[in-house]
Amino acid sequence: MKAEILRAIRNSKDHISGQELCERFGVSRTAVWKVIKQLQAEGYDIEAVTNKGYKLLSYPDLISACELMSRVNTQWAGRKVYFRRELTSTNEYAKLAAEEGAVHGALVVADKQTSGKGRRGRTWISPAGQNIYMSLLLRPDFSPNNASMLTLLMAVSVAEVLHHLHPELPVGIKWPNDVLIGDKKVCGILTEMDAEPDYIHNVIVGVGINVNQTEFDEELQAMATSLKLEKGMPVDRAQIILGVMDYFEYYYGLFTEHQDVSDFVNIYDSYLVNRGKEVRVLDPKGEYEGKAEGINDRGELIVNLPDGGVRTVSSGEVSVRGIYGYV
Ligand code: BTN
């Protein structure tokens, strides 16, 4: 009810009366007043004027369930939010929530992670109050072979939001799923799946976005950045989370229709920093070099070889000349 009251106040152009809120949500005036008091204590500047009602003047940079659920505009992605101040890892929490029956599209958000997980067993450093750590739970109705493409869907969703909210920033994607600003990483994605050979129980798409962090450990400084560092001012985390949910829901709809990424190859390629660049493919069967052309309908990277041949890369690490990790 708190999120609904906040949504009503937020969406009302002018003051909204206590009476109207009582009638809309079937609760007493005291109950409404209690919610207003709670919101004010959390930092919402809500004006209360006798005979007129309530008006939201400003709101804090919160990523609480109430804040997110009062602003969400999607049908299913992020409509149910589990917010925790501190978690070991939002991916781990999402796995537990999945076992307990959490719905498709449930979103786990934490303000801090104590054991944030990166890809290839790395740690994702996750200080409090600055960044986005979130995991989207999906219960897809398609073959496990298609699940790896969900990571690309998320990468393109994050890139689209950052580009549209901050058009001046040079947002890019390093295949398959690092989102960059210039040549520095601003977002990492870790997708984990619980599946039988022919059936997916659930997929968890974990996203870490560096938003308002300004200091990085020495070994990360050269390759990581944040939105605040790039813009020179703090950025609203909730707006980004909600934007990612909007785009993801849209791209997921296109994806499930065709079971491939054909509908957004062009948009993905437009962000691809590897495009037209020399890449070194760290294939377990032997490294090779070539020029990356873009992705195909299955999200694989198309690499043109010096001898005129073409290879597609579906897994393994690809390094790009000029981008971190390539020497
Ligand atoms: C990478 O190594 O690039 C992937 C990093 C993924 C980090 C996010 S933060 C939210 C979610 N929970 C985790 O423990 N990891 C992912």
Short mmCIF file of C-alpha atoms and ligand atoms in Angstrom, two decimals:
data_model
loop_
_atom_site.label_atom_id
_atom_site.label_comp_id
_atom_site.label_asym_id
_atom_site.label_seq_id
_atom_site.Cartn_x
_atom_site.Cartn_y
_atom_site.Cartn_z
CA MET A 1 0.00 0.00 0.00
CA LYS A 2 2.94 2.33 0.74
CA ALA A 3 4.20 2.05 -2.86
CA GLU A 4 0.69 2.65 -4.21
CA ILE A 5 0.24 5.79 -2.10
CA LEU A 6 3.66 7.04 -3.17
CA ARG A 7 2.78 6.32 -6.81
CA ALA A 8 -0.50 8.24 -6.48
CA ILE A 9 1.21 11.27 -4.94
CA ARG A 10 4.04 11.09 -7.46
CA ASN A 11 1.69 10.90 -10.45
CA SER A 12 -0.61 13.68 -9.28
CA LYS A 13 0.22 17.01 -10.93
CA ASP A 14 -1.25 18.95 -8.04
CA HIS A 15 -2.03 18.20 -4.39
CA ILE A 16 -3.93 14.97 -3.84
CA SER A 17 -6.34 14.95 -0.92
CA GLY A 18 -6.14 12.53 1.99
CA GLN A 19 -9.79 11.71 1.35
CA GLU A 20 -9.08 10.63 -2.21
CA LEU A 21 -6.21 8.41 -1.06
CA CYS A 22 -8.45 6.83 1.61
CA GLU A 23 -11.17 6.08 -0.92
CA ARG A 24 -8.78 4.84 -3.62
CA PHE A 25 -7.00 2.38 -1.35
CA GLY A 26 -9.85 1.61 1.07
CA VAL A 27 -7.91 2.66 4.18
CA SER A 28 -8.41 5.13 7.05
CA ARG A 29 -7.04 8.68 7.16
CA THR A 30 -4.76 7.63 10.02
CA ALA A 31 -3.31 4.85 7.87
CA VAL A 32 -2.59 7.33 5.06
CA TRP A 33 -1.04 9.79 7.48
CA LYS A 34 1.20 7.05 8.90
CA VAL A 35 2.49 6.22 5.43
CA ILE A 36 3.15 9.91 4.72
CA LYS A 37 5.12 10.20 7.98
CA GLN A 38 7.19 7.12 7.09
CA LEU A 39 7.95 8.48 3.62
CA GLN A 40 8.95 11.85 5.05
CA ALA A 41 11.27 10.10 7.53
CA GLU A 42 12.89 8.29 4.59
CA GLY A 43 13.70 11.62 2.92
CA TYR A 44 10.66 12.23 0.68
CA ASP A 45 9.81 15.91 0.78
CA ILE A 46 6.01 15.72 0.86
CA GLU A 47 4.13 18.94 1.41
CA ALA A 48 0.92 18.58 3.45
CA VAL A 49 -1.52 21.49 3.03
CA THR A 50 -4.81 21.73 4.94
CA ASN A 51 -7.85 21.36 2.67
CA LYS A 52 -5.64 20.57 -0.34
CA GLY A 53 -3.72 17.43 0.51
CA TYR A 54 -0.28 16.10 -0.33
CA LYS A 55 2.30 16.99 -2.98
CA LEU A 56 5.69 15.41 -3.61
CA LEU A 57 8.28 18.18 -3.88
CA SER A 58 11.44 16.04 -4.09
CA TYR A 59 12.61 12.51 -3.41
CA PRO A 60 15.87 10.93 -2.24
CA ASP A 61 18.20 8.62 -4.23
CA LEU A 62 16.61 5.46 -2.87
CA ILE A 63 16.40 2.06 -4.54
CA SER A 64 14.01 0.59 -1.99
CA ALA A 65 11.19 -1.74 -3.06
CA CYS A 66 8.72 1.06 -2.33
CA GLU A 67 10.56 3.59 -4.51
CA LEU A 68 10.96 1.17 -7.42
CA MET A 69 7.45 -0.27 -7.24
CA SER A 70 5.96 3.24 -7.12
CA ARG A 71 7.71 4.13 -10.39
CA VAL A 72 7.71 0.90 -12.42
CA ASN A 73 5.87 0.99 -15.75
CA THR A 74 6.40 -2.54 -17.05
CA GLN A 75 3.97 -5.46 -17.29
CA TRP A 76 6.20 -8.01 -15.54
CA ALA A 77 9.92 -7.06 -15.43
CA GLY A 78 10.70 -5.64 -12.00
CA ARG A 79 7.08 -5.34 -10.89
CA LYS A 80 7.89 -7.43 -7.82
CA VAL A 81 10.98 -6.10 -6.06
CA TYR A 82 12.94 -7.67 -3.21
CA PHE A 83 15.16 -4.92 -1.79
CA ARG A 84 17.71 -5.71 0.91
CA ARG A 85 20.19 -3.25 2.37
CA GLU A 86 22.91 -5.89 2.36
CA LEU A 87 23.20 -9.29 0.70
CA THR A 88 26.07 -11.63 -0.02
CA SER A 89 25.04 -11.58 -3.67
CA THR A 90 21.78 -10.62 -5.36
CA ASN A 91 22.21 -13.64 -7.68
CA GLU A 92 22.38 -15.98 -4.67
CA TYR A 93 19.33 -14.37 -3.08
CA ALA A 94 17.43 -14.60 -6.37
CA LYS A 95 18.19 -18.34 -6.50
CA LEU A 96 16.61 -18.79 -3.06
CA ALA A 97 13.64 -16.63 -4.02
CA ALA A 98 13.22 -18.76 -7.17
CA GLU A 99 13.15 -21.95 -5.09
CA GLU A 100 10.46 -20.39 -2.94
CA GLY A 101 8.31 -19.65 -5.96
CA ALA A 102 9.14 -16.02 -6.81
CA VAL A 103 7.50 -14.96 -10.06
CA HIS A 104 8.98 -14.50 -13.53
CA GLY A 105 10.31 -10.95 -13.61
CA ALA A 106 10.95 -10.65 -9.86
CA LEU A 107 13.86 -8.31 -9.23
CA VAL A 108 16.32 -8.56 -6.33
CA VAL A 109 18.12 -5.31 -5.50
CA ALA A 110 20.74 -4.68 -2.83
CA ASP A 111 22.44 -1.51 -1.66
CA LYS A 112 25.58 -3.48 -0.82
CA GLN A 113 26.96 -6.96 -1.53
CA THR A 114 29.45 -8.67 0.73
CA SER A 115 30.36 -11.43 -1.79
CA GLY A 116 29.40 -9.97 -5.15
CA LYS A 117 30.25 -12.42 -7.92
CA GLY A 118 31.83 -11.58 -11.24
CA ARG A 119 32.33 -13.85 -14.25
CA ARG A 120 35.00 -16.55 -14.24
CA GLY A 121 34.99 -16.79 -10.45
CA ARG A 122 36.05 -13.17 -9.96
CA THR A 123 34.75 -10.91 -7.19
CA TRP A 124 32.50 -7.95 -7.95
CA ILE A 125 33.38 -5.23 -5.46
CA SER A 126 30.08 -3.84 -4.19
CA PRO A 127 30.28 -0.92 -1.74
CA ALA A 128 27.12 0.51 -0.10
CA GLY A 129 25.02 3.44 -1.26
CA GLN A 130 26.67 4.05 -4.63
CA ASN A 131 25.96 1.52 -7.31
CA ILE A 132 23.36 -0.83 -8.72
CA TYR A 133 23.45 -4.52 -7.83
CA MET A 134 20.40 -6.34 -9.12
CA SER A 135 19.28 -9.75 -10.35
CA LEU A 136 16.29 -10.41 -12.56
CA LEU A 137 14.61 -13.80 -12.20
CA LEU A 138 13.29 -15.31 -15.42
CA ARG A 139 11.29 -18.48 -15.97
CA PRO A 140 11.62 -18.85 -19.73
CA ASP A 141 9.64 -21.25 -21.80
CA PHE A 142 12.39 -22.09 -24.32
CA SER A 143 15.33 -24.42 -24.78
CA PRO A 144 18.38 -24.06 -22.49
CA ASN A 145 20.45 -23.66 -25.71
CA ASN A 146 18.92 -20.20 -26.16
CA ALA A 147 19.54 -18.93 -22.64
CA SER A 148 22.99 -17.45 -23.26
CA MET A 149 21.36 -14.89 -25.55
CA LEU A 150 19.56 -13.40 -22.53
CA THR A 151 22.88 -11.90 -21.49
CA LEU A 152 23.05 -10.00 -24.78
CA LEU A 153 19.48 -8.79 -24.25
CA MET A 154 20.51 -7.38 -20.91
CA ALA A 155 23.68 -5.79 -22.28
CA VAL A 156 21.75 -4.01 -25.02
CA SER A 157 19.07 -2.93 -22.51
CA VAL A 158 21.66 -1.37 -20.21
CA ALA A 159 23.44 0.30 -23.15
CA GLU A 160 20.14 1.74 -24.43
CA VAL A 161 19.21 3.20 -21.06
CA LEU A 162 22.62 4.76 -20.48
CA HIS A 163 22.68 6.15 -24.01
CA HIS A 164 19.19 7.65 -23.83
CA LEU A 165 19.59 9.09 -20.33
CA HIS A 166 23.09 10.39 -21.01
CA PRO A 167 23.42 10.91 -24.79
CA GLU A 168 26.73 12.73 -24.41
CA LEU A 169 28.49 9.62 -23.08
CA PRO A 170 30.20 7.21 -25.52
CA VAL A 171 28.38 4.05 -24.44
CA GLY A 172 29.52 0.77 -26.00
CA ILE A 173 29.31 -3.01 -25.58
CA LYS A 174 32.31 -5.31 -25.55
CA TRP A 175 31.00 -8.66 -26.79
CA PRO A 176 29.27 -10.41 -25.28
CA ASN A 177 28.16 -8.44 -22.27
CA ASP A 178 30.41 -5.76 -20.83
CA VAL A 179 28.96 -2.27 -21.11
CA LEU A 180 31.60 0.43 -21.46
CA ILE A 181 31.90 4.18 -21.47
CA GLY A 182 34.75 4.93 -23.83
CA ASP A 183 37.21 2.14 -23.16
CA LYS A 184 36.29 1.60 -19.51
CA LYS A 185 33.80 -0.86 -18.05
CA VAL A 186 30.74 0.60 -16.33
CA CYS A 187 28.59 -2.55 -16.14
CA GLY A 188 29.08 -6.30 -15.84
CA ILE A 189 26.49 -9.04 -16.27
CA LEU A 190 26.52 -12.53 -14.76
CA THR A 191 23.85 -14.91 -16.01
CA GLU A 192 23.24 -18.19 -14.17
CA MET A 193 20.82 -20.93 -15.15
CA ASP A 194 19.16 -23.82 -13.33
CA ALA A 195 18.10 -26.28 -16.02
CA GLU A 196 17.59 -29.89 -17.12
CA PRO A 197 19.02 -30.82 -20.54
CA ASP A 198 15.78 -29.80 -22.23
CA TYR A 199 14.00 -27.64 -19.67
CA ILE A 200 14.85 -24.38 -17.90
CA HIS A 201 13.82 -24.08 -14.25
CA ASN A 202 15.00 -20.50 -14.08
CA VAL A 203 17.61 -18.03 -15.29
CA ILE A 204 19.04 -15.28 -13.14
CA VAL A 205 20.51 -12.29 -14.91
CA GLY A 206 22.71 -10.37 -12.46
CA VAL A 207 23.70 -6.81 -13.31
CA GLY A 208 26.25 -4.57 -11.62
CA ILE A 209 26.39 -0.93 -12.75
CA ASN A 210 28.94 1.53 -11.37
CA VAL A 211 26.82 4.61 -10.80
CA ASN A 212 28.10 6.96 -8.10
CA GLN A 213 31.36 5.24 -7.11
CA THR A 214 34.33 7.54 -7.56
CA GLU A 215 37.20 5.49 -6.18
CA PHE A 216 38.35 2.15 -7.50
CA ASP A 217 41.07 -0.21 -6.29
CA GLU A 218 44.39 0.36 -7.99
CA GLU A 219 44.16 -2.66 -10.28
CA LEU A 220 40.69 -1.58 -11.51
CA GLN A 221 41.38 2.12 -12.01
CA ALA A 222 42.62 1.80 -15.58
CA MET A 223 39.68 -0.29 -16.75
CA ALA A 224 36.64 0.70 -14.65
CA THR A 225 34.58 3.85 -14.52
CA SER A 226 31.24 5.08 -13.17
CA LEU A 227 28.51 7.36 -14.44
CA LYS A 228 29.37 9.97 -11.81
CA LEU A 229 33.02 9.98 -12.86
CA GLU A 230 32.05 10.40 -16.50
CA LYS A 231 29.36 13.05 -15.94
CA GLY A 232 30.91 14.89 -13.04
CA MET A 233 27.67 14.72 -11.07
CA PRO A 234 25.67 12.09 -9.16
CA VAL A 235 23.10 10.03 -11.03
CA ASP A 236 19.66 8.70 -9.94
CA ARG A 237 20.00 4.92 -9.53
CA ALA A 238 16.28 4.14 -9.53
CA GLN A 239 15.79 5.78 -12.93
CA ILE A 240 18.43 3.49 -14.42
CA ILE A 241 17.01 0.33 -12.82
CA LEU A 242 13.52 1.15 -14.09
CA GLY A 243 14.81 2.06 -17.55
CA VAL A 244 16.64 -1.26 -17.78
CA MET A 245 13.42 -3.08 -16.85
CA ASP A 246 11.51 -1.22 -19.61
CA TYR A 247 14.04 -2.04 -22.31
CA PHE A 248 14.57 -5.62 -21.15
CA GLU A 249 10.86 -6.37 -21.19
CA TYR A 250 10.62 -4.95 -24.70
CA TYR A 251 13.61 -6.91 -26.06
CA TYR A 252 12.55 -10.09 -24.26
CA GLY A 253 9.20 -9.89 -26.07
CA LEU A 254 10.96 -9.65 -29.44
CA PHE A 255 13.37 -12.43 -28.48
CA THR A 256 10.73 -14.95 -27.40
CA GLU A 257 8.77 -14.33 -30.60
CA HIS A 258 11.62 -15.56 -32.83
CA GLN A 259 13.85 -17.40 -30.31
CA ASP A 260 16.81 -15.42 -31.60
CA VAL A 261 18.26 -11.93 -31.50
CA SER A 262 17.48 -11.06 -35.15
CA ASP A 263 15.27 -8.11 -34.14
CA PHE A 264 18.06 -6.31 -32.39
CA VAL A 265 21.25 -7.35 -34.17
CA ASN A 266 21.49 -3.86 -35.67
CA ILE A 267 21.03 -2.00 -32.44
CA TYR A 268 23.44 -4.35 -30.63
CA ASP A 269 26.03 -3.94 -33.39
CA SER A 270 25.69 -0.16 -33.21
CA TYR A 271 27.07 -0.34 -29.66
CA LEU A 272 29.65 -3.04 -30.35
CA VAL A 273 33.12 -1.64 -29.68
CA ASN A 274 34.70 -4.75 -31.22
CA ARG A 275 33.07 -4.00 -34.58
CA GLY A 276 35.59 -3.63 -37.40
CA LYS A 277 38.43 -4.07 -34.90
CA GLU A 278 41.19 -6.60 -34.61
CA VAL A 279 40.24 -9.20 -32.02
CA ARG A 280 42.16 -12.04 -30.52
CA VAL A 281 39.95 -15.02 -29.75
CA LEU A 282 41.14 -17.02 -26.79
CA ASP A 283 39.73 -20.33 -27.99
CA PRO A 284 40.64 -23.31 -25.77
CA LYS A 285 41.57 -25.18 -29.00
CA GLY A 286 43.99 -22.44 -29.97
CA GLU A 287 44.06 -18.66 -30.08
CA TYR A 288 43.50 -16.86 -33.34
CA GLU A 289 43.11 -13.29 -34.60
CA GLY A 290 40.75 -11.64 -37.02
CA LYS A 291 38.44 -8.69 -37.54
CA ALA A 292 35.08 -8.68 -35.72
CA GLU A 293 32.14 -7.94 -38.00
CA GLY A 294 29.19 -7.98 -35.61
CA ILE A 295 26.84 -10.60 -34.16
CA ASN A 296 24.63 -13.10 -35.96
CA ASP A 297 21.03 -14.06 -35.13
CA ARG A 298 22.23 -16.33 -32.34
CA GLY A 299 24.34 -13.62 -30.73
CA GLU A 300 27.62 -15.19 -31.82
CA LEU A 301 30.47 -12.90 -32.78
CA ILE A 302 31.34 -13.09 -36.49
CA VAL A 303 35.11 -12.91 -36.99
CA ASN A 304 36.66 -12.46 -40.45
CA LEU A 305 40.01 -14.24 -40.65
CA PRO A 306 43.06 -12.88 -42.50
CA ASP A 307 42.89 -15.82 -44.97
CA GLY A 308 39.38 -14.83 -46.05
CA GLY A 309 37.65 -17.42 -43.85
CA VAL A 310 34.94 -16.64 -41.31
CA ARG A 311 34.46 -18.05 -37.81
CA THR A 312 31.72 -17.49 -35.27
CA VAL A 313 32.47 -17.33 -31.58
CA SER A 314 29.86 -18.47 -29.10
CA SER A 315 31.94 -18.77 -25.97
CA GLY A 316 35.47 -18.23 -24.78
CA GLU A 317 37.14 -14.95 -24.12
CA VAL A 318 37.58 -12.36 -26.83
CA SER A 319 40.04 -9.54 -26.36
CA VAL A 320 40.03 -6.40 -28.44
CA ARG A 321 43.00 -4.28 -29.41
CA GLY A 322 42.79 -0.94 -27.57
CA ILE A 323 40.24 -2.16 -25.05
CA TYR A 324 41.26 -3.33 -21.58
CA GLY A 325 42.54 -6.88 -21.40
CA TYR A 326 44.39 -6.88 -24.73
CA VAL A 327 48.11 -6.46 -24.79
C1 BTN B 1 31.37 -9.45 -14.61
O1 BTN B 1 32.33 -10.07 -14.13
O2 BTN B 1 31.52 -8.62 -15.50
C2 BTN B 1 29.97 -9.71 -14.10
C3 BTN B 1 29.67 -8.92 -12.87
C4 BTN B 1 28.25 -9.11 -12.36
C5 BTN B 1 28.01 -8.39 -11.06
C6 BTN B 1 26.57 -8.41 -10.65
S1 BTN B 1 26.25 -7.37 -9.28
C7 BTN B 1 24.65 -8.04 -9.12
C8 BTN B 1 24.77 -9.53 -9.37
N1 BTN B 1 25.08 -10.22 -8.14
C9 BTN B 1 26.30 -10.76 -8.18
O3 BTN B 1 26.84 -11.39 -7.23
N2 BTN B 1 26.88 -10.51 -9.35
C10 BTN B 1 26.01 -9.77 -10.24
#
